[in-house]
CSV table of C-alpha atoms and ligand atoms in Angstrom, one decimal:
chain,number,residue,atom,x,y,z
T,1,UNK,CA,-73.8,31.0,102.5
T,2,UNK,CA,-72.8,30.7,98.9
T,3,UNK,CA,-75.4,33.3,97.9
T,4,UNK,CA,-74.3,35.7,100.6
T,5,UNK,CA,-70.8,35.5,99.2
T,6,UNK,CA,-72.0,36.0,95.7
T,7,UNK,CA,-73.9,39.1,96.8
T,8,UNK,CA,-71.0,40.6,98.9
T,9,UNK,CA,-67.8,39.3,97.3
T,10,UNK,CA,-65.8,42.2,98.8
T,11,UNK,CA,-66.8,41.2,102.3
T,12,UNK,CA,-65.5,37.7,101.9
T,13,UNK,CA,-62.1,39.1,100.7
T,14,UNK,CA,-61.7,41.4,103.6
T,15,UNK,CA,-62.5,38.6,106.1
T,16,UNK,CA,-59.9,36.4,104.4
T,17,UNK,CA,-57.3,39.1,104.7
T,18,UNK,CA,-58.1,39.8,108.4
T,19,UNK,CA,-57.6,36.2,109.3
T,20,UNK,CA,-54.3,35.9,107.5
T,21,UNK,CA,-52.8,39.1,109.0
T,22,UNK,CA,-54.2,38.0,112.4
T,23,UNK,CA,-52.0,34.9,112.3
T,24,UNK,CA,-48.9,36.9,111.5
T,25,UNK,CA,-49.4,39.4,114.3
T,26,UNK,CA,-50.3,36.7,116.8
T,27,UNK,CA,-46.8,35.2,116.4
T,28,UNK,CA,-45.1,38.6,117.0
T,29,UNK,CA,-47.5,39.2,119.9
T,30,UNK,CA,-46.3,36.0,121.5
T,31,UNK,CA,-42.7,37.1,121.1
T,32,UNK,CA,-43.3,40.5,122.7
T,33,UNK,CA,-45.5,39.0,125.4
T,34,UNK,CA,-42.7,36.5,126.2
T,35,UNK,CA,-40.1,39.3,126.5
T,36,UNK,CA,-42.5,41.1,128.8
T,37,UNK,CA,-42.8,37.9,130.9
T,38,UNK,CA,-39.0,37.8,131.2
T,39,UNK,CA,-39.0,41.4,132.4
T,40,UNK,CA,-41.7,40.5,135.0
T,41,UNK,CA,-39.7,37.5,136.2
T,42,UNK,CA,-36.5,39.6,136.5
T,43,UNK,CA,-38.4,42.2,138.6
T,44,UNK,CA,-40.1,39.6,140.8
T,45,UNK,CA,-36.8,37.7,141.4
T,46,UNK,CA,-35.1,41.0,142.4
T,47,UNK,CA,-37.9,41.5,144.9
T,48,UNK,CA,-37.7,37.9,146.2
T,49,UNK,CA,-33.9,38.4,146.7
T,50,UNK,CA,-34.8,40.9,149.4
T,51,UNK,CA,-36.3,37.9,151.3
T,52,UNK,CA,-33.1,35.9,150.8
T,53,UNK,CA,-34.0,34.0,147.6
T,54,UNK,CA,-31.2,34.3,145.2
T,55,UNK,CA,-32.1,36.3,142.0
T,56,UNK,CA,-32.8,34.2,138.9
T,57,UNK,CA,-29.7,34.3,136.6
T,58,UNK,CA,-29.7,36.0,133.2
T,59,UNK,CA,-28.7,32.6,131.8
T,60,UNK,CA,-32.0,31.1,132.9
T,61,UNK,CA,-34.0,34.2,132.0
T,62,UNK,CA,-32.6,34.0,128.5
T,63,UNK,CA,-33.9,30.5,128.0
T,64,UNK,CA,-37.4,31.5,129.3
T,65,UNK,CA,-37.2,34.2,126.6
T,66,UNK,CA,-36.7,31.6,123.9
T,67,UNK,CA,-39.0,28.7,124.8
T,68,UNK,CA,-42.5,29.2,123.2
T,69,UNK,CA,-44.7,28.4,126.2
T,70,UNK,CA,-47.8,28.9,124.1
T,71,UNK,CA,-46.9,25.7,122.2
T,72,UNK,CA,-47.2,23.7,125.4
T,73,UNK,CA,-50.7,24.7,126.5
T,74,UNK,CA,-54.1,23.7,125.1
T,75,UNK,CA,-55.5,25.9,122.3
T,76,UNK,CA,-58.0,27.7,124.6
T,77,UNK,CA,-55.1,28.7,127.1
T,78,UNK,CA,-52.7,30.1,124.5
T,79,UNK,CA,-53.8,33.7,125.0
T,80,UNK,CA,-52.8,33.4,128.7
T,81,UNK,CA,-49.5,31.6,128.0
T,82,UNK,CA,-47.2,34.5,128.9
T,83,UNK,CA,-49.0,35.5,132.1
T,84,UNK,CA,-47.0,34.6,135.2
T,85,UNK,CA,-49.4,31.9,136.5
T,86,UNK,CA,-50.1,28.2,136.2
T,87,UNK,CA,-52.6,27.0,133.6
T,88,UNK,CA,-54.7,23.9,133.2
T,89,UNK,CA,-53.3,21.3,130.7
T,90,UNK,CA,-56.0,18.6,131.0
T,91,UNK,CA,-56.2,15.5,133.2
T,92,UNK,CA,-56.6,17.8,136.3
T,93,UNK,CA,-52.9,18.8,135.9
T,94,UNK,CA,-51.3,22.2,135.4
T,95,UNK,CA,-48.2,23.7,133.7
T,96,UNK,CA,-46.3,25.5,136.6
T,97,UNK,CA,-46.1,29.2,137.0
T,98,UNK,CA,-43.2,30.6,134.9
T,99,UNK,CA,-41.5,32.1,138.0
T,100,UNK,CA,-41.5,28.7,139.6
T,101,UNK,CA,-40.1,27.0,136.5
T,102,UNK,CA,-37.4,29.7,136.3
T,103,UNK,CA,-36.6,29.4,140.0
T,104,UNK,CA,-36.4,25.6,140.0
T,105,UNK,CA,-34.2,25.6,136.9
T,106,UNK,CA,-31.9,28.1,138.4
T,107,UNK,CA,-31.6,26.3,141.7
T,108,UNK,CA,-30.6,23.1,139.9
T,109,UNK,CA,-27.6,25.0,138.5
T,110,UNK,CA,-27.6,23.1,135.2
T,111,UNK,CA,-24.6,23.3,132.9
T,112,UNK,CA,-24.2,22.2,129.3
T,113,UNK,CA,-22.8,18.7,129.8
T,114,UNK,CA,-25.2,17.8,132.6
T,115,UNK,CA,-27.6,14.9,132.5
T,116,UNK,CA,-30.9,15.9,134.1
T,117,UNK,CA,-33.9,14.0,135.3
T,118,UNK,CA,-37.4,15.5,135.6
T,119,UNK,CA,-40.3,13.8,137.3
T,120,UNK,CA,-43.7,15.1,136.1
T,121,UNK,CA,-43.3,16.0,132.4
T,122,UNK,CA,-46.8,17.5,132.3
T,123,UNK,CA,-46.9,19.8,129.3
T,124,UNK,CA,-43.1,19.3,128.5
T,125,UNK,CA,-42.4,23.0,129.1
T,126,UNK,CA,-40.0,22.6,132.1
T,127,UNK,CA,-38.2,19.9,130.1
T,128,UNK,CA,-37.8,22.3,127.2
T,129,UNK,CA,-36.4,25.0,129.4
T,130,UNK,CA,-33.9,22.5,131.0
T,131,UNK,CA,-33.0,21.3,127.5
T,132,UNK,CA,-31.8,24.8,126.6
T,133,UNK,CA,-29.2,24.6,129.4
T,134,UNK,CA,-28.3,20.9,129.8
T,135,UNK,CA,-26.6,18.1,127.8
T,136,UNK,CA,-29.6,15.8,128.0
T,137,UNK,CA,-32.9,15.7,129.8
T,138,UNK,CA,-34.8,12.6,130.8
T,139,UNK,CA,-38.4,13.2,131.8
T,140,UNK,CA,-41.1,10.8,133.2
T,141,UNK,CA,-44.9,11.4,133.3
T,142,UNK,CA,-47.4,9.1,135.0
T,143,UNK,CA,-50.5,10.2,132.9
T,144,UNK,CA,-50.2,8.6,129.5
T,145,UNK,CA,-52.2,11.2,127.6
T,146,UNK,CA,-50.0,14.0,128.9
T,147,UNK,CA,-46.7,12.1,128.4
T,148,UNK,CA,-47.6,11.3,124.8
T,149,UNK,CA,-48.7,14.8,124.0
T,150,UNK,CA,-45.6,16.3,125.6
T,151,UNK,CA,-43.4,13.9,123.6
T,152,UNK,CA,-45.1,15.1,120.4
T,153,UNK,CA,-44.7,18.8,121.2
T,154,UNK,CA,-41.1,18.4,122.1
T,155,UNK,CA,-40.4,16.5,118.9
T,156,UNK,CA,-42.3,19.0,116.7
T,157,UNK,CA,-40.3,21.8,118.2
T,158,UNK,CA,-37.0,20.0,117.6
T,159,UNK,CA,-35.9,19.3,121.2
T,160,UNK,CA,-33.6,16.4,120.3
T,161,UNK,CA,-31.9,16.3,123.7
T,162,UNK,CA,-35.0,15.3,125.6
T,163,UNK,CA,-36.1,11.7,126.1
T,164,UNK,CA,-39.6,11.1,127.5
T,165,UNK,CA,-41.2,8.1,129.2
T,166,UNK,CA,-44.6,7.3,130.6
T,167,UNK,CA,-44.4,5.7,134.0
T,168,UNK,CA,-44.1,6.3,137.8
T,169,UNK,CA,-41.2,8.6,138.4
T,170,UNK,CA,-40.9,7.6,142.1
T,171,UNK,CA,-38.5,4.9,141.0
T,172,UNK,CA,-36.5,7.4,138.8
T,173,UNK,CA,-34.8,6.1,135.7
T,174,UNK,CA,-31.9,3.8,136.8
T,175,UNK,CA,-30.7,3.0,133.3
T,176,UNK,CA,-29.5,6.7,132.8
T,177,UNK,CA,-28.4,7.4,136.4
T,178,UNK,CA,-26.5,9.1,137.9
T,179,UNK,CA,-28.1,12.5,137.3
T,180,UNK,CA,-26.3,15.8,137.8
T,181,UNK,CA,-29.6,17.4,138.6
T,182,UNK,CA,-33.1,16.1,139.4
T,183,UNK,CA,-36.2,18.3,139.3
T,184,UNK,CA,-39.4,16.9,140.8
T,185,UNK,CA,-42.4,18.9,139.6
T,186,UNK,CA,-45.1,17.1,141.7
T,187,UNK,CA,-45.0,17.0,145.5
T,188,UNK,CA,-44.1,13.9,147.4
T,189,UNK,CA,-44.7,13.7,151.2
T,190,UNK,CA,-41.1,12.8,151.6
T,191,UNK,CA,-38.1,12.7,149.2
T,192,UNK,CA,-38.2,9.4,147.2
T,193,UNK,CA,-35.3,7.2,148.2
T,194,UNK,CA,-34.6,6.0,144.6
T,195,UNK,CA,-34.1,9.6,143.4
T,196,UNK,CA,-31.6,10.3,146.2
T,197,UNK,CA,-29.7,7.1,145.1
T,198,UNK,CA,-29.7,8.2,141.5
T,199,UNK,CA,-28.3,11.7,142.2
T,200,UNK,CA,-24.6,12.0,141.3
T,201,UNK,CA,-22.0,13.1,143.8
T,202,UNK,CA,-22.1,17.0,143.6
T,203,UNK,CA,-25.6,16.7,142.1
T,204,UNK,CA,-28.6,18.9,143.1
T,205,UNK,CA,-32.2,17.8,143.5
T,206,UNK,CA,-35.0,20.4,143.6
T,207,UNK,CA,-38.2,19.1,145.1
T,208,UNK,CA,-41.4,20.4,146.7
T,209,UNK,CA,-41.9,18.3,149.8
T,210,UNK,CA,-45.1,18.2,151.9
T,211,UNK,CA,-48.6,16.7,152.5
T,212,UNK,CA,-51.0,16.6,149.6
T,213,UNK,CA,-53.2,19.7,149.0
T,214,UNK,CA,-51.2,21.7,151.5
T,215,UNK,CA,-48.5,24.2,151.1
T,216,UNK,CA,-45.2,22.5,150.5
T,217,UNK,CA,-41.6,23.5,151.0
T,218,UNK,CA,-39.3,23.7,148.0
T,219,UNK,CA,-36.1,22.0,149.0
T,220,UNK,CA,-32.6,21.7,147.4
T,221,UNK,CA,-30.7,18.6,148.3
T,222,UNK,CA,-27.0,18.6,147.4
T,223,UNK,CA,-25.2,15.3,147.5
T,224,UNK,CA,-21.7,15.7,148.8
T,225,UNK,CA,-18.8,13.6,147.6
T,226,UNK,CA,-19.0,11.3,150.6
T,227,UNK,CA,-22.7,10.7,149.8
T,228,UNK,CA,-24.2,12.8,152.6
T,229,UNK,CA,-27.0,15.2,151.8
T,230,UNK,CA,-27.1,18.9,152.4
T,231,UNK,CA,-30.8,20.1,152.6
T,232,UNK,CA,-31.8,23.7,152.2
T,233,UNK,CA,-35.4,25.0,152.3
T,234,UNK,CA,-36.1,27.8,149.8
T,235,UNK,CA,-39.8,29.0,149.7
T,236,UNK,CA,-43.3,27.7,150.2
T,237,UNK,CA,-45.0,26.4,147.1
T,238,UNK,CA,-48.1,24.5,146.0
T,239,UNK,CA,-47.7,21.6,143.6
T,240,UNK,CA,-50.1,18.8,142.6
T,241,UNK,CA,-49.3,15.6,144.5
T,242,UNK,CA,-46.8,13.0,143.3
T,243,UNK,CA,-49.1,10.0,142.7
T,244,UNK,CA,-48.0,6.4,142.6
T,245,UNK,CA,-48.8,3.5,140.3
T,246,UNK,CA,-51.1,1.0,142.0
T,247,UNK,CA,-49.1,-2.1,141.3
B,301,LIG,N1,-43.3,20.1,134.7
B,301,LIG,C1,-44.7,20.2,134.2
B,301,LIG,C2,-45.7,20.5,135.2
B,301,LIG,C3,-45.9,19.5,136.2
B,301,LIG,S1,-47.5,19.2,136.9
B,301,LIG,C4,-44.7,21.2,133.0
B,301,LIG,O1,-43.7,21.9,132.8
B,301,LIG,O2,-45.7,21.4,132.4
B,301,LIG,C5,-47.0,17.7,137.7
B,301,LIG,C6,-47.1,16.5,136.8
B,301,LIG,O3,-46.5,15.4,137.5
B,301,LIG,C7,-48.5,16.1,136.3
B,301,LIG,O4,-48.5,16.1,134.9
B,301,LIG,C8,-48.7,14.8,137.0
B,301,LIG,O5,-49.4,13.9,136.2
B,301,LIG,C9,-47.2,14.3,137.1
B,301,LIG,N2,-47.0,13.2,138.1
B,301,LIG,C10,-47.6,13.1,139.3
B,301,LIG,N3,-47.1,12.0,139.9
B,301,LIG,C11,-46.2,11.5,139.1
B,301,LIG,C12,-45.3,10.3,139.2
B,301,LIG,N4,-45.3,9.5,140.3
B,301,LIG,N5,-44.4,10.1,138.2
B,301,LIG,C13,-44.4,10.9,137.1
B,301,LIG,N6,-45.2,12.0,136.9
B,301,LIG,C14,-46.1,12.2,137.9
């Protein structure tokens, strides 16, 4: 190796330059790919509105345009980070499709003083999107490796209004309840009772409900001031199952 460089010093220099400029252009590639993704989501959401799903708001799209999704996926997936599809993140789990992240965020109607709970931190991406709109986000992940990695990513990127925890999200996070919005990003067979209890009056829960490994229904539950729930079904979705701790 040493001798090859000694014989072709010019080659080594050119390679070094190519690597450095490759890094710079990758960053701006990510930026332009992210803007293209926003455009795709805007178009898809307009098409979905023909089927009665409300279009995704510009407020939500603008946050999608800011959160660096490539920072939340494993190295080998970064090149696909701005395609509108789920990607593997390890431990058999996935980061959701951006359209679904945007739709669930929008349905939760988060405003800037809201306290939000997310069940299923996964990569931390959905939590970061919510953090751009909410006062504070609490998020729980059952797989320790994922929970720790997401916490590190969120901290590294400076998301100071997100608090993470490793544990079973079925029980919610009573210490910080009530929540103005709850997003469940793994599918329970029926809506967990503790989460309904921890939803504030006027609060919205967005949750995919249905049997494991089947198509589920994305539901919005709105808690009225008298405590009764209004349930609306939005679209069919497919999420990984909400698992439970064994104890
Ligand atoms: N919101 C994530 C993607 C969610 S994938 C993101 O933005 O990347 C669903 C996640 O829910 C998986 O990481 C899975 O491990 C987690 N999960 C499943 N059951 C859970 C439970 N009972 N409590 C907390 N997290 C759970």
